[in-house]
Amino acid sequence: MRTPAPFRFALLASFITAPLAWAEDDRHYNIPAGPLSQALAEFAAQAGVTLPLDPTMVGGLQSPGMQGDVGTAQGFELLLRGTTLEAVPQAGNTYTLRPKPSSPALHLDSTNINGLHDVRQSAIGPLYGYKASHSSVGTKTDAPLRDIPQSIQVVPRQVLEDQQATSMADALSNVSSIQRGNTHGGSVESFIVRGFQGTTYAIDGVLTNSLTVRPEILTDLAGVERIEVLKGPASVLYGRGNPGGLINVVTRRPTLVPEAQVKLQAGSFDLQRGQAWVGGPLSAEHGLAGSLAMAYQTEGSYRDLYRDSHRRYFAPSLAWLPNDSTRLDMGLEYTETDAQYDRGLQVIGDRVDARHKVFLEEPWSHSSSDKTAAWFKLEHDLNDWLTLRQVTRWDHSTKSMLNVSQRTLQADGRTLVRRATDFDEEQRSLSAQFEAIARFATGGLNHQLLAGVETVKGKRSVTMLRANLAPLDIWNPVHGAQPGPFGFGEDSRFDQESYGLYLQDQIDLNEQWKLLLGVRWDQVSQRNRNYDRNGVPTDIDINPSDTSPRAGLVYQPAERLALYASYSTSFAPQNKLTRDGSVLDPETGTQYEVGAKYDIIPERLSATLSAFEIRRKNLAATDPLDSSYSIQTGEQRVRGVELDVSGEIQDGWNVIGNIAVLDAKLVKDTRLEEGNRLEGVPVVSGSLWSTYQLQDGALQGLGFGAGVFFAGKRYGDLANSYSAPGYGRLDMSVFYDIDEHVRVSLNARNVLDKDYIETIASAGNYAGEPASLVATISAGF
């Protein structure tokens, strides 16, 4: 419920001040019981101290009040009885609120401009621990996860810190039904979610370029606050997309309390990484704060003849709260990478070659990418019930590759036919969203209504040259071949404009029943222009439109339990042609899902159990009368059950785990056998990671972690012509908090040094990394 207007405080910008600065000596106070925000405001004014307050932290909480002669620190302690908050003294006669530490673990974040409390979490603020209670990815509003009728999993920053994760793949291994997908020669990370390949991510709720066929660049985690996964179709809020789910990266936000973190890492295969994050007030009086995230990483490989990879990351941001009704965020992000290009391991017969170190490229093959992004977000509360929001995001990326394409393995089982490719790609996109959120009641029902319009303009250009390259004996590889003369391969231009209108209503029918209804209409206008070797263009114009509905119902029979059922849809334009020259209709996805969300330990440990069926229809299939064209009869289906658990079992003991059982099949096709399993999807997969830190005694601050990650047999293509066996991997860690500011840790990956295939896909198969170690030292305040 929204905090009443007289006691509504802007996010860390409404400072409570008094003209006099009293000493810490006891004073007499008479603060009545009531709303916590009111009690704290009155006490701070009488005590003559400055206290920034966040409505998402204190809104809805009550204080028992306080009477008597007390000092300032004791007064705050009495007023905060019954909550998990504490007041911490800062420089300049200032106090800040934060959750009470549940353990002596390293706390590198203090109060964030978007709020933080375990009970009153913000959907975009930091999390303390492994359990998330709020998210915005499922509704574009700050909503409790238990009120959303769809499975949503969150990987908080503490999990990234405990596992010392440096990639999206490491982070998303903690979420059910996610497998690694096409990496485009190791230059990007893409994922299969609930059986279906994703092509892009969302950043702070805004999708990147809609024309991309894979993420533009590797995502650095230095500026990431959390990673969210909305399971199932999400077109009602995000437009075009894959039916398996949406990955949303939430970035770290500036603070009005000075804080910083520096981390240095060194590990196996010449890993060296340094990263820093700093935030604080630029003008606390005017509610202006800034932050800066930076990272540099260089890494070798266990593969033969492999060149080192490099990554550079830089991301400044600003937050401004000019008054108690207006919030402005803006930022810039730049990422640059260069690495060895590598299509991975060859398929021999019906299995992937198990010789993990064999390198089938040439030392000169490489990939270089860079991406620049800028964003602007403005929110304004017109009154107590209506909020307006405008978000603009601009992305620009380039990629250059000189690589080896592995063509076919000849009948002798050892001669690999290869080709050299010189590839250049440039992508641009500009997205703008205009939204209104209204909170009102009608007929005894409480509504939160979201109405929005989105416009997206995207461009993508691809040029490709190809050359002959000498074949390679995979059993006795001799490197050093140079490509022959390069000739024309491809010259393509893609331009797209899309428009979306969407409406969503979150309805509280009563305290136990909640209804979610939504619908979106999209119109896409796209031109694909392909030039032949003589420079003659051929155009394909695509102008689909589609309506994406969504409905869900939540029943909460007890405070700790929420049962739900939902229906959601997705769509994705296609560019394949039929024999009459028309473009195929968009692919569509439909999901039916039921589930339960349960707090195993209130405010500590939660679980989500879900069962679902997704059907992906209108897929392009080869025209049986002319293989140069397509017909629209393809269909795929995934049925599954998932269990995700995360949180704190007791003080210092954290856990995050999942298991999924998926039946992912090809249902209709003109060329492939119906019943074949979908590419890269195991029947059973999951993970379990847990850490424990000693809470007292001589070894207080010492902690241990361990986790197992597993997946069953997977096929590498829809024809099911080859496969990779299942695997299990054991990771371990040990860490020690020297004090509240400094932590040292040692993380071991694949402790048992198992050989396994981690990624299997028709575009490239990759082995999992052998046993490795990463040593880390972190310092922060």
Short mmCIF file of N, CA and C in Angstrom, two decimals, residues 20 96 108 217 271 321 338 407 480 548 672 737 747:
data_model
loop_
_atom_site.label_atom_id
_atom_site.label_comp_id
_atom_site.label_asym_id
_atom_site.label_seq_id
_atom_site.Cartn_x
_atom_site.Cartn_y
_atom_site.Cartn_z
N LEU A 20 19.28 22.74 15.02
CA LEU A 20 20.26 22.63 16.10
C LEU A 20 20.91 21.27 16.07
N THR A 96 22.08 6.54 8.81
CA THR A 96 21.43 5.85 7.70
C THR A 96 20.82 4.56 8.20
N LEU A 108 29.32 -5.04 1.55
CA LEU A 108 29.97 -4.01 0.76
C LEU A 108 29.01 -2.95 0.29
N ILE A 217 27.31 -8.85 -27.29
CA ILE A 217 28.63 -8.91 -26.67
C ILE A 217 28.51 -9.64 -25.33
N LEU A 271 44.09 -16.44 -15.71
CA LEU A 271 43.02 -15.49 -15.43
C LEU A 271 43.54 -14.36 -14.55
N LEU A 321 17.15 13.26 -7.66
CA LEU A 321 15.83 13.36 -7.08
C LEU A 321 15.58 14.82 -6.71
N ASP A 338 38.10 -8.80 -27.08
CA ASP A 338 38.78 -9.47 -28.19
C ASP A 338 39.24 -10.83 -27.70
N ARG A 407 33.45 -27.20 -41.94
CA ARG A 407 32.40 -27.59 -42.88
C ARG A 407 31.95 -29.04 -42.65
N GLY A 480 48.87 -23.72 -39.43
CA GLY A 480 49.69 -22.81 -40.21
C GLY A 480 49.10 -22.49 -41.56
N SER A 548 -1.01 -10.10 -28.17
CA SER A 548 -0.50 -11.05 -27.18
C SER A 548 -1.26 -10.88 -25.87
N LEU A 672 11.98 -33.55 -40.76
CA LEU A 672 12.54 -34.25 -39.61
C LEU A 672 11.48 -35.15 -38.97
N ASP A 737 36.34 -13.46 6.18
CA ASP A 737 36.19 -12.02 6.35
C ASP A 737 37.21 -11.55 7.39
N ASN A 747 38.09 -20.15 -4.79
CA ASN A 747 37.01 -20.93 -5.42
C ASN A 747 37.61 -21.95 -6.37
#
